[in-house]
Coordinates of C-alpha atoms in Angstrom, one line a residue:
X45 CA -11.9 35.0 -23.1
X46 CA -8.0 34.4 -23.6
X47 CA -6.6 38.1 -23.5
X48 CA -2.9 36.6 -24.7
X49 CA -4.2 35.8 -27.6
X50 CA -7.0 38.5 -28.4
X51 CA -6.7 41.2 -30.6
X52 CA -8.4 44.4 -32.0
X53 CA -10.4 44.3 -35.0
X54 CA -10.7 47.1 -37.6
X55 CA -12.3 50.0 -37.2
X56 CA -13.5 50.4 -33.5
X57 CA -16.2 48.1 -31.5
X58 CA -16.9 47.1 -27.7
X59 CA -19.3 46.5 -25.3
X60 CA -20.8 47.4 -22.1
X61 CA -22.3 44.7 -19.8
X62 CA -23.6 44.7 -16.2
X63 CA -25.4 42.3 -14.0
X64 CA -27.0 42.0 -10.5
X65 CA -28.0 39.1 -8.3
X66 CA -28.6 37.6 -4.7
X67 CA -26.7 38.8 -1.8
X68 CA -24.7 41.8 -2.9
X69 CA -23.3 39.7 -6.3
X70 CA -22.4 42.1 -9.0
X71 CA -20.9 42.4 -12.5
X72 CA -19.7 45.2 -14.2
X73 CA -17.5 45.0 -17.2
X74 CA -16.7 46.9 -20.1
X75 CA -14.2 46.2 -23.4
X76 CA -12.9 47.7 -26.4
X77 CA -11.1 47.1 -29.9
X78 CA -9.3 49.5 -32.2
X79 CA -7.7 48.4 -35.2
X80 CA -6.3 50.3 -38.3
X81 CA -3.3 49.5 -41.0
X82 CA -2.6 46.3 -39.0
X83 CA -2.1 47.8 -35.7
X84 CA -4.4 46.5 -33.2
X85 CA -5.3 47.6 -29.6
X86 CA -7.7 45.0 -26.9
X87 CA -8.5 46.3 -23.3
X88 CA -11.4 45.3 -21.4
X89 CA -11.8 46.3 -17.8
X90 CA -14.1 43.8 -14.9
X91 CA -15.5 44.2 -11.8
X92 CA -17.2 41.4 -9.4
X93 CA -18.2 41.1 -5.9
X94 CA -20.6 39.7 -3.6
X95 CA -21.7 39.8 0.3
X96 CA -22.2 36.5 0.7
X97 CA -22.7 33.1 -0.8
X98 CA -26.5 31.3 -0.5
X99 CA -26.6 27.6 0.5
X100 CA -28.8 25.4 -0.2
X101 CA -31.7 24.2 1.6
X102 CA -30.5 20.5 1.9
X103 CA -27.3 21.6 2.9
X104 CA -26.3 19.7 6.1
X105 CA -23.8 20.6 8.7
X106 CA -21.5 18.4 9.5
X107 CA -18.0 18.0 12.6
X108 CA -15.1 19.6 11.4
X109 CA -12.2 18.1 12.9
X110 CA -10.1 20.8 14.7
X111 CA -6.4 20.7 15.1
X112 CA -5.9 23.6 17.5
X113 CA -2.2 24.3 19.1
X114 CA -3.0 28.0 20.1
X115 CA -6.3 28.2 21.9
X116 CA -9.1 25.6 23.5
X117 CA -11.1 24.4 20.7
X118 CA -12.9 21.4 20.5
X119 CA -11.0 18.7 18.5
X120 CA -14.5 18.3 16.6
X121 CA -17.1 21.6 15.9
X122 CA -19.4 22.9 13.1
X123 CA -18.0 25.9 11.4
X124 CA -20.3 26.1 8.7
X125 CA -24.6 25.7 9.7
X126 CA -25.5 26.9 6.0
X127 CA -28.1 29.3 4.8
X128 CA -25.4 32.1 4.4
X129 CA -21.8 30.9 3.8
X130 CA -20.2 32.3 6.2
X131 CA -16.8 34.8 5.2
X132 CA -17.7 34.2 1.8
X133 CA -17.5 38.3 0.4
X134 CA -15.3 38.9 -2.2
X135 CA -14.7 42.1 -4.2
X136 CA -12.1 42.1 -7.7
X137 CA -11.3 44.9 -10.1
X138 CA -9.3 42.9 -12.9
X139 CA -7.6 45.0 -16.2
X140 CA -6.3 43.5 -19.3
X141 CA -4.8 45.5 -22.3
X142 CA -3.4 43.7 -25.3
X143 CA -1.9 45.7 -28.3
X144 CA 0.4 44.8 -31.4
X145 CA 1.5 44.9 -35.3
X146 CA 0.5 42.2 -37.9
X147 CA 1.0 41.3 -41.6
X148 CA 1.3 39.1 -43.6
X149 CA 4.4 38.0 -42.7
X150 CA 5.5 39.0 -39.4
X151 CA 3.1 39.6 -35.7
X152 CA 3.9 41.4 -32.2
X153 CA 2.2 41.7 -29.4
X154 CA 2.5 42.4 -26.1
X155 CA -0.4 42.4 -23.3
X156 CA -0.3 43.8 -19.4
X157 CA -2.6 43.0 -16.6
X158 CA -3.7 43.8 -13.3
X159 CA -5.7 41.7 -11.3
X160 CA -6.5 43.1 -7.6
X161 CA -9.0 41.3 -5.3
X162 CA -9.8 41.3 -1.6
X163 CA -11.9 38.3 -0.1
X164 CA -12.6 36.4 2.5
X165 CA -11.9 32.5 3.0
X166 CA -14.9 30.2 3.0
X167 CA -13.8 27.8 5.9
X168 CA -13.5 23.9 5.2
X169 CA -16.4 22.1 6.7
X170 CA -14.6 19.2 7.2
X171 CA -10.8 19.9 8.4
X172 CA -8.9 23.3 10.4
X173 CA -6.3 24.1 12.0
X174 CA -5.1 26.7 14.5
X175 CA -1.4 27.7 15.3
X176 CA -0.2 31.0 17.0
X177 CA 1.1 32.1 13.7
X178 CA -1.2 30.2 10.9
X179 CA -4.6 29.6 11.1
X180 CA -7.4 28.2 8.2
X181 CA -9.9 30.2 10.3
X182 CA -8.4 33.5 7.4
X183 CA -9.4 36.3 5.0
X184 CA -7.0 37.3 2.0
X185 CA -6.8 41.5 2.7
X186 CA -4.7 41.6 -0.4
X187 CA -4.6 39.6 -3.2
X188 CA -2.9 41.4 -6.5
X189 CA -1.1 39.7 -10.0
X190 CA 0.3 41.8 -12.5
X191 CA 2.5 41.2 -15.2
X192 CA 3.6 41.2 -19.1
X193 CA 3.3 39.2 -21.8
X194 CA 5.2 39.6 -24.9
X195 CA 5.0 37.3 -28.3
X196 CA 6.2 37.4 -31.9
X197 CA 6.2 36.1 -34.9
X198 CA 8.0 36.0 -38.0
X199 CA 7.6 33.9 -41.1
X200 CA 10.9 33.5 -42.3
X201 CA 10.3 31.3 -46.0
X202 CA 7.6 29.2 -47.0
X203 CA 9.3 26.6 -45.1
X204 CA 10.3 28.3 -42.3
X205 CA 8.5 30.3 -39.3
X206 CA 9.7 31.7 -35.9
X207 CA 8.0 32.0 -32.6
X208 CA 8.8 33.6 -29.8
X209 CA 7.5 34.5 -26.1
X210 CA 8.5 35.9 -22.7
X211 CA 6.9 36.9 -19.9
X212 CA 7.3 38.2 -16.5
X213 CA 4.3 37.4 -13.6
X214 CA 3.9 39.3 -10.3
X215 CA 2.0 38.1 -7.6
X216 CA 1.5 39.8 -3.9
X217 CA -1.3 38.2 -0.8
X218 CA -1.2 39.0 2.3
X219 CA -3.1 36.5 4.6
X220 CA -4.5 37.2 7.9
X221 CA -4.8 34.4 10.3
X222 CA -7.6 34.7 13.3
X223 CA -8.1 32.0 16.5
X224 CA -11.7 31.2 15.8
X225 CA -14.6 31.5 13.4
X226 CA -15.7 34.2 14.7
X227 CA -12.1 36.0 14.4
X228 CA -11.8 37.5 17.8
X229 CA -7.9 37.9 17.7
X230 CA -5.6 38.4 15.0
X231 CA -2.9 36.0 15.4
X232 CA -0.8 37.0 12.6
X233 CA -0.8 37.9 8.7
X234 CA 1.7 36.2 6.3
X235 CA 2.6 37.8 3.3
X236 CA 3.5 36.4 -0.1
X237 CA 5.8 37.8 -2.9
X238 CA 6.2 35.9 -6.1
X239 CA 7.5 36.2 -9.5
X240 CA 7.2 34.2 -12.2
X241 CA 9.7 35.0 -15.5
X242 CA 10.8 32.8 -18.4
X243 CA 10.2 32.5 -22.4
X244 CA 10.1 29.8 -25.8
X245 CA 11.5 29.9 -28.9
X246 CA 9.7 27.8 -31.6
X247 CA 10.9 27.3 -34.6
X248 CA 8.4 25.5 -37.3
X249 CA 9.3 24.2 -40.3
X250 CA 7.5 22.6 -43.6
X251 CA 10.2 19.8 -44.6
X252 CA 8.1 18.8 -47.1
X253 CA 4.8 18.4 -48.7
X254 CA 3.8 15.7 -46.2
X255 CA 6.3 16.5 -43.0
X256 CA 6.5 19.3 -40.7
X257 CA 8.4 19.7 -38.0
X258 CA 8.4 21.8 -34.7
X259 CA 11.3 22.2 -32.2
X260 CA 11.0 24.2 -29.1
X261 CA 13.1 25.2 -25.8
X262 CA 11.2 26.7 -22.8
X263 CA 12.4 28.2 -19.6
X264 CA 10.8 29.2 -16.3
X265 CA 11.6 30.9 -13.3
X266 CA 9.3 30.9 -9.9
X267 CA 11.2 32.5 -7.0
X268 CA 8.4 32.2 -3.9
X269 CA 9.2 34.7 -1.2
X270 CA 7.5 34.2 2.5
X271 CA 7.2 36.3 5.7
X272 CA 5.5 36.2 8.5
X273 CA 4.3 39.2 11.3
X274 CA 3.0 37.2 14.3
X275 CA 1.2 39.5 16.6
X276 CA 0.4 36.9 19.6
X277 CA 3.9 35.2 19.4
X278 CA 6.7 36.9 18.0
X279 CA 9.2 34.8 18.2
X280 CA 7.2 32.8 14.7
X281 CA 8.1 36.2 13.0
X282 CA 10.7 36.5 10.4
X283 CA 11.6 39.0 7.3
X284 CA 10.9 37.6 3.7
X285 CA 12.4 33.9 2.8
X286 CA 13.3 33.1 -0.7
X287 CA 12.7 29.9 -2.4
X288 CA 13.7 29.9 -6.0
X289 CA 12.7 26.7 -8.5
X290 CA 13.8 26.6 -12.1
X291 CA 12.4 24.9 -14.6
X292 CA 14.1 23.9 -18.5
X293 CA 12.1 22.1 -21.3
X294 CA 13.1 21.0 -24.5
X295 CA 10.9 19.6 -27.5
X296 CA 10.1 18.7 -30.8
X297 CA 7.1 17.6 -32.7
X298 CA 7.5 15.8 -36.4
X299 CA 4.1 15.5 -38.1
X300 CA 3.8 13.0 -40.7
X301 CA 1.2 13.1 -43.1
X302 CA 0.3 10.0 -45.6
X303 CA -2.9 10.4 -47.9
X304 CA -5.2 9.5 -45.1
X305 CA -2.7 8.5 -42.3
X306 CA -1.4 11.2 -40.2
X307 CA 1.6 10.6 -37.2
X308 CA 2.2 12.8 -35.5
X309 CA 5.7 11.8 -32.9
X310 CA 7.3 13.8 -30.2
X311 CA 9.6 13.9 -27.6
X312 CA 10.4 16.4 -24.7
X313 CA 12.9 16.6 -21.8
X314 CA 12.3 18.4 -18.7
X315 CA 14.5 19.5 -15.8
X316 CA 13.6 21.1 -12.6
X317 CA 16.0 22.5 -10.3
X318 CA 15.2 23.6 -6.9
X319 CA 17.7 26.7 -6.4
X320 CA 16.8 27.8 -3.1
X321 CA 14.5 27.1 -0.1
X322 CA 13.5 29.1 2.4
X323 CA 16.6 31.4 2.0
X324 CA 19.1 28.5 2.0
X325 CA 20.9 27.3 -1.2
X326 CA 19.2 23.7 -2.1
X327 CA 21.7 20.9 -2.3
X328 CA 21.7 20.7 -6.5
X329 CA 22.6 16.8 -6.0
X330 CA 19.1 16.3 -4.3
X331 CA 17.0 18.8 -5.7
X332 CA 17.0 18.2 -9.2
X333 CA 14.4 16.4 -11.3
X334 CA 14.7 15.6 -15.1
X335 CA 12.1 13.5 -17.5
X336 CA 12.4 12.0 -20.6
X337 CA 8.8 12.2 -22.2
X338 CA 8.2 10.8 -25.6
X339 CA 4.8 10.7 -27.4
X340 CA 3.1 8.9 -30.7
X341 CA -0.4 10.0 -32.1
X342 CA -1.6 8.4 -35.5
X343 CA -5.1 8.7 -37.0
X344 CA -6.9 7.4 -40.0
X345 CA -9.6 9.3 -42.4
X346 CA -12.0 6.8 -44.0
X347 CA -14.0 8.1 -47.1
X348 CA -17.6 8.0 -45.5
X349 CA -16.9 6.4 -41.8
X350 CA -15.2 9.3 -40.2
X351 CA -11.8 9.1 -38.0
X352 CA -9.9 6.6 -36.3
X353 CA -7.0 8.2 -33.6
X354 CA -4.9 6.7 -31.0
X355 CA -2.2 8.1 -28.9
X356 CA 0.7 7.0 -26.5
X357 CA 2.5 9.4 -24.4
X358 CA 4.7 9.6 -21.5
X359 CA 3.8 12.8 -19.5
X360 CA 5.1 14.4 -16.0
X361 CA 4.0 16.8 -13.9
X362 CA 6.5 18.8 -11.2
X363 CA 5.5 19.3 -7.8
X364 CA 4.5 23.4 -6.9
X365 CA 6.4 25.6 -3.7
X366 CA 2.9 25.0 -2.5
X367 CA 2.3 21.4 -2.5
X368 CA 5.7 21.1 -1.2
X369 CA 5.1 22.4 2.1
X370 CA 3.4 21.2 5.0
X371 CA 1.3 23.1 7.5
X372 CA 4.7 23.5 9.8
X373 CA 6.0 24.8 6.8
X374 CA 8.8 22.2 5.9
X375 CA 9.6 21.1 2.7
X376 CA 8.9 17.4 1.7
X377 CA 11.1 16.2 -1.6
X378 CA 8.4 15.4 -4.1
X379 CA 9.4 13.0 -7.1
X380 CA 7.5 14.3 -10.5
X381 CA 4.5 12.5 -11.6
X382 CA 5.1 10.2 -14.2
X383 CA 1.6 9.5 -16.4
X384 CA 1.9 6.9 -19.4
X385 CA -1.3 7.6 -21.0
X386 CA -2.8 5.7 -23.8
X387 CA -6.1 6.7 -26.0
X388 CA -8.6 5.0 -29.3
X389 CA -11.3 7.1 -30.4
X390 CA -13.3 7.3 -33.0
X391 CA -15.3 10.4 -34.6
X392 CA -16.8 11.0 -37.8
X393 CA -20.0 13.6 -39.0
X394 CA -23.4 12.5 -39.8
X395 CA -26.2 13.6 -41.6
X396 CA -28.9 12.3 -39.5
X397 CA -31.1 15.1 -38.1
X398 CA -31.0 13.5 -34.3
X399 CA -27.0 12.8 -34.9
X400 CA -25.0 15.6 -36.6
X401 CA -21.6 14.4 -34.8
X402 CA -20.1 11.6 -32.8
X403 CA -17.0 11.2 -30.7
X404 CA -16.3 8.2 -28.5
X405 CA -12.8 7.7 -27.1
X406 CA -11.2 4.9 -24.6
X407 CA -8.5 6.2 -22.2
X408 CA -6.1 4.5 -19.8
X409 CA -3.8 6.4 -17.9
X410 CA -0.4 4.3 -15.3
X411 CA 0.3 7.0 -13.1
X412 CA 3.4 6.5 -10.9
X413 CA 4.4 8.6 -8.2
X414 CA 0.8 10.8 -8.2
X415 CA 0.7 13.9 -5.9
X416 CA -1.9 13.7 -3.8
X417 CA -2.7 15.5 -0.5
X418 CA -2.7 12.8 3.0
X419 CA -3.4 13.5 6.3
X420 CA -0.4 11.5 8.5
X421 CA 0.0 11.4 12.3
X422 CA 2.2 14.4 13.6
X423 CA 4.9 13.4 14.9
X424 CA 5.0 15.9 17.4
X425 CA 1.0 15.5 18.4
X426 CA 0.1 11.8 18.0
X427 CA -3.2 12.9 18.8
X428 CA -3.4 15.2 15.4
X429 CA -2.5 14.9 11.8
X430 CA -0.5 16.6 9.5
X431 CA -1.6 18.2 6.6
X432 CA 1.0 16.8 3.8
X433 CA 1.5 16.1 -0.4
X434 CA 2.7 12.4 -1.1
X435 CA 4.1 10.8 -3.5
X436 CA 1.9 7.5 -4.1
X437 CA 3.3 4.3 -5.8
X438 CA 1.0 3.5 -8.5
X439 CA -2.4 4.3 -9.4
X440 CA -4.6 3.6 -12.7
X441 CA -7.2 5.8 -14.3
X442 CA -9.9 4.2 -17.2
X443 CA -12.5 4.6 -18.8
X444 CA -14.7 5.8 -21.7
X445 CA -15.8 9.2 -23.2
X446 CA -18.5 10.1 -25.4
X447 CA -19.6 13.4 -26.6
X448 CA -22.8 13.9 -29.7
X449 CA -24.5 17.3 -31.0
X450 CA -27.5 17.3 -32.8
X451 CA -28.7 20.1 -35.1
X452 CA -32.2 18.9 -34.4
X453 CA -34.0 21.5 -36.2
X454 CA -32.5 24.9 -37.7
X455 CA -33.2 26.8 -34.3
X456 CA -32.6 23.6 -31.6
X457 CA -29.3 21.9 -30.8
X458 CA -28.5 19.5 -28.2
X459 CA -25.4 17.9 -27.3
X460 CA -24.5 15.4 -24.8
X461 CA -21.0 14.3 -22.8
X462 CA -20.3 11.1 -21.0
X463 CA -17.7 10.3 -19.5
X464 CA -17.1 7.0 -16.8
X465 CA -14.2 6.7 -14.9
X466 CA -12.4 4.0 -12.9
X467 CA -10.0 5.3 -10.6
X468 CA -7.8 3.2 -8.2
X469 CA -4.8 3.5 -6.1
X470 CA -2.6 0.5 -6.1
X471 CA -0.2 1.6 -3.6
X472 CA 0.8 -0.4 -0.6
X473 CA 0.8 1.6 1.7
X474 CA -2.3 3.6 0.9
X475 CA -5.4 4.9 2.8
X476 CA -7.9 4.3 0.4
X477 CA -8.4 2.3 -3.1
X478 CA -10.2 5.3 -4.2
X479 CA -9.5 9.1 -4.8
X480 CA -11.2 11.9 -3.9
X481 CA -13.6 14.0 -5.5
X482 CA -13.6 11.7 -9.2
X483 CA -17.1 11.0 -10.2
X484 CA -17.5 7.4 -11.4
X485 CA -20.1 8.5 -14.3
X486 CA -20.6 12.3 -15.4
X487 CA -23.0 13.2 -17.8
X488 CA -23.7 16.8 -19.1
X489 CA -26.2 17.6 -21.8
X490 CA -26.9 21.0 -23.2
X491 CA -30.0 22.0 -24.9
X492 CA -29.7 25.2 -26.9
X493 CA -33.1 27.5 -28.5
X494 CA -33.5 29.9 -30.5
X495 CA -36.8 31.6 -31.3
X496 CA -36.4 34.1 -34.3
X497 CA -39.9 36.0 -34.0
X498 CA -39.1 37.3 -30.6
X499 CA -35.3 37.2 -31.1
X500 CA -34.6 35.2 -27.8
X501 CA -32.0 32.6 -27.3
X502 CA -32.5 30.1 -24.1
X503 CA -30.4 27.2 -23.0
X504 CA -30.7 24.2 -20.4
X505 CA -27.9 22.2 -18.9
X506 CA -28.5 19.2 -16.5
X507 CA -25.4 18.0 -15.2
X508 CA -25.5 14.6 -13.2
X509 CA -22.4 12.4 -11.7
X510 CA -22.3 9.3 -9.3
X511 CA -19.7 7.7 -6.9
X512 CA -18.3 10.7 -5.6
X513 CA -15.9 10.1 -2.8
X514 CA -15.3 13.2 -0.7
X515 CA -14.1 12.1 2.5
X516 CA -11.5 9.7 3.0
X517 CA -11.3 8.8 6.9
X518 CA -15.1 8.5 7.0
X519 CA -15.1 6.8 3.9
X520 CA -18.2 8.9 2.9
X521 CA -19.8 9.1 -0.5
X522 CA -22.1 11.2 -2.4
X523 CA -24.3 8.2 -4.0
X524 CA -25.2 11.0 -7.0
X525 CA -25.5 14.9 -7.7
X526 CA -28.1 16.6 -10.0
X527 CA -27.9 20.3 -11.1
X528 CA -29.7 22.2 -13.3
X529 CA -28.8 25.6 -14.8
X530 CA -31.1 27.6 -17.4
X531 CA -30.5 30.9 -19.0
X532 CA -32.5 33.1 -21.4
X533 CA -31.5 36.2 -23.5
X534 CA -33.7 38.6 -25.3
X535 CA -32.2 41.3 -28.2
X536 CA -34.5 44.2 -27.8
X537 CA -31.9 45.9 -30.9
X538 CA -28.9 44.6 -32.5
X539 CA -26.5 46.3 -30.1
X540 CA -28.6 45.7 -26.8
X541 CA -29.6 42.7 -25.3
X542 CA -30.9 42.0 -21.3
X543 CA -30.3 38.2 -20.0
X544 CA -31.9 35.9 -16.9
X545 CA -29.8 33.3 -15.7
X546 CA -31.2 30.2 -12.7
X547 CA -28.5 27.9 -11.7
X548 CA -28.7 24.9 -9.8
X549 CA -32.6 25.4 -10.2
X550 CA -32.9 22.2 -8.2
X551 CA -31.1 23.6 -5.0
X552 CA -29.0 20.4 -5.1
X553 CA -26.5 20.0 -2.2
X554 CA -23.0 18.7 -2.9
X555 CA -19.5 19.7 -2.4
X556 CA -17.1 21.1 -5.1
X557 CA -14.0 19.8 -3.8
X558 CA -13.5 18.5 -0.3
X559 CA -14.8 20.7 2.5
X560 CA -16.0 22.8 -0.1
X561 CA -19.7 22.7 -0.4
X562 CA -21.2 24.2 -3.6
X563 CA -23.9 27.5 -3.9
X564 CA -27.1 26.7 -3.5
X565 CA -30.1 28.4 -5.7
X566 CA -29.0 31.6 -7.3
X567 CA -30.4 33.9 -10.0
X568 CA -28.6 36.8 -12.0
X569 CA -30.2 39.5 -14.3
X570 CA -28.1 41.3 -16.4
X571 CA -27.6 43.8 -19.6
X572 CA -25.1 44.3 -22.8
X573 CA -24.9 46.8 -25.0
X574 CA -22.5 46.5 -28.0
X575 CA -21.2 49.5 -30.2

């Protein structure tokens, strides 16, 4: 559920839902919409938390290498011997409230949010590191956003419409660093304090019967602020440093319609400036980055054989405070990914009972300058590596997607996604041909059933992907991952309803992300109730 863009509905309705499951886990959540004369009100109010996280049975333990500058750990040791993941608790109370005016002509909204959680940090199985003020071995003792977001819009004419948004983005953690797994001394707890503010102003206009155009300016400002309370060494101590990046965007989008043929053309310029780093002013002449990113998208509508699209685009992506920093907490000048990305699909609707849609699409995408995350010798410790986000020269992504649902009989559906991907870094200097964590093939397919006598809905997803590379010095692979997730629902009376969900019914071991590795067999039960 997107709260920025829900709203109330008239009269007054909501819901009540809670759930239980293994180890602690636990769901409580409860909503509610008023709406009247065109005023609208949306709040809904979460809870979730857990004592652990349960591994699967085929989960094996593997070295973690071990880059220790504070104590005597082994360069190699097993943090992670499964069944229970260890510091895996969590515990979040999240609020949303969204509330506005609409008619006909003319909409405001504004939402607010609170989002508080306290958890502890699964450790990587595969890579830590120990310092006398920074350790991975860590729990997150506070971990709170809150903010506003305001939009509006006004229709103007029949040909012209005005949008408009701002918003303003809190966000406070405090991180507490320990020597070992077991977190026998507190070295030292760094504390974050970030805002996020900016807005857009769209302006959309029908030219003519055929051509409408869009034009848009967006700004952003992320100001990152960092200190740190070492308890073993003070001398790493130090108040709060400010880093301040601003980010400027202009755009417009001319859509073109001809019978049939549809353009649609755009263009877009982006400038990011960092301001200030680490409480010192940035040198403007080397810390800013501007893009010039145009686009083209055309499709065709045949009569009776569907759609034809294809798209070219130029897109970037800026670097984050966070991917700018290494683990000694220098900043490394990161240029923007550049992605020139190219797509031809087809989709159409059919009327066979076994094939009610179809959607196959080719994509190629000549990425230059891709951030990615390396592990280089420390040039202070030849004997360790440094944790640090590269630019890489040139890399190439394609392949083929392919997505079909089938309304196989009025209370059965099943769909199916494909995709296979051929990924490749073409740098010189690189340390792999291949990235990490990209499946080769991933299929998904989704069975959906209804059975009206007894009023119960059931689903089935099986998930499978191959080629999965998810360590790069070892050049280890997972040859191929199966899961399998189930879920059943029974209405006992219109408003209430209790559910059973199995995932990963198969106990299937494989990581989620490197040195991540994924829950094993778990089950939840759970109620709604809807007034």
């Amino acid at each position: 559920m997107n709260i920025v863009t829900k709203k109330g509905q008239d009269g007054i309705s909501g819901d009540l839902e809670a759930s239980l499951g293994q180890m602690g886990q636990n769901n409580e959540s409860a909503s509610i919409s008023l709406g009247k004369n065109g005023f609208s009100l949306f709040a809904t109010v979460n809870h979730r938390g857990r004592d652990s996280m349960r591994m699967s049975n085929d989960y094996e333990p593997v070295l973690s290498d071990i880059k220790d500058k504070y104590g005597d750990l082994p360069k190699q040791m097993i943090v992670e011997d499964g069944d229970k993941r260890e510091n895996s608790s969590y515990d979040s109370t999240n609020i949303w409230v969204r509330g506005g005016y609409a008619n006909e002509n003319s909409e405001i909204f504004a939402s607010v949010f609170n989002l508080d959680t306290e958890r502890d940090l699964p450790y990587n199985t595969r890579y830590n590191k120990v310092f006398s003020d920074f350790s991975s071995f860590a729990n997150i003792s506070e971990y709170k956003d809150t903010g506003v977001d305001l939009s509006g819009l006004h229709r103007i004419n029949d040909s012209l419409t005005l949008r408009a948004l701002a918003y303003y983005h809190i966000h406070d953690d405090s991180y507490d660093s320990y020597d070992t797994p077991e977190q026998y001394v507190k070295l030292a707890v760094s504390s974050y304090s970030d805002y996020t503010g900016g807005g857009a102003v769209f302006a959309d206009m029908n030219l003519t019967d055929w051509n409408n155009l869009s034009v848009s300016v967006n700004y952003k400002n992320d100001v990152h602020k960092k200190k740190n309370v070492a308890y073993v060494d003070p001398d790493e101590s130090h108040g709060y440093e400010r880093s301040q990046l601003d980010t400027i965007s202009f755009a417009a989008e001319d859509t073109m319609t001809f019978g049939a043929f549809n353009v649609v053309a755009g263009i877009a310029w982006h400038k990011q400036t960092v301001g200030e780093d680490s409480g010192i002013d940035a040198d403007t002449d080397d810390d800013d980055s501007d893009t010039f990113d145009p686009s083209l998208g055309m499709s065709y509508t045949f009569d009776n054989a569907g759609l034809v699209y294809g798209s070219i685009a130029q897109k970037t992506r800026f670097a984050t405070f966070s991917e700018m920093y290494d683990d000694t907490g220098a900043r490394h000048d990161l240029k923007p990914e550049r992605n020139t990305s190219y797509t031809l699909g087809w989709k159409n609707d059919l009327a066979y009972t076994w094939l009610n849609n179809i959607d196959i699409g080719l994509f190629y995408h000549d990425i230059s300058d891709k951030i990615v995350e390396v592990y280089i010798t420390d040039p202070t410790d030849p004997d360790s590596e440094l944790e640090v986000n590269q630019n890489v020269g040139t890399s190439k992504f394609y392949g083929i997607e392919l997505s079909t649902l089938s309304q196989l009989s009025e209370n059965i559906s099943l769909s199916f996604d494909y995709s296979y991907t051929h990924a490749r870094n073409e740098s010189e200097d690189r340390e792999s041909d291949y990235f990490r964590d990209i499946p080769k093939d991933s299929f998904t397919a989704m069975l959906n059933w209804h059975q009206p006598t007894l009023d119960i809905n059931s689903n089935l997803r099986v998930r499978y992907r191959t080629d999965i590379l998810i360590d790069v010095d070892s050049d280890e692979w997972e040859s191929d991952t199966l899961t399998i997730d189930m879920g059943v629902k029974k209405a006992f009376t219109p408003q209430f309803s209790a559910y059973v969900n199995l995932n990963n019914v198969l106990d299937e071991s494989h990581y989620e992300g490197y040195g991540q590795p994924n829950e094993g067999r778990s089950y939840e039960v759970g109620v709604k109730y809807r007034f």
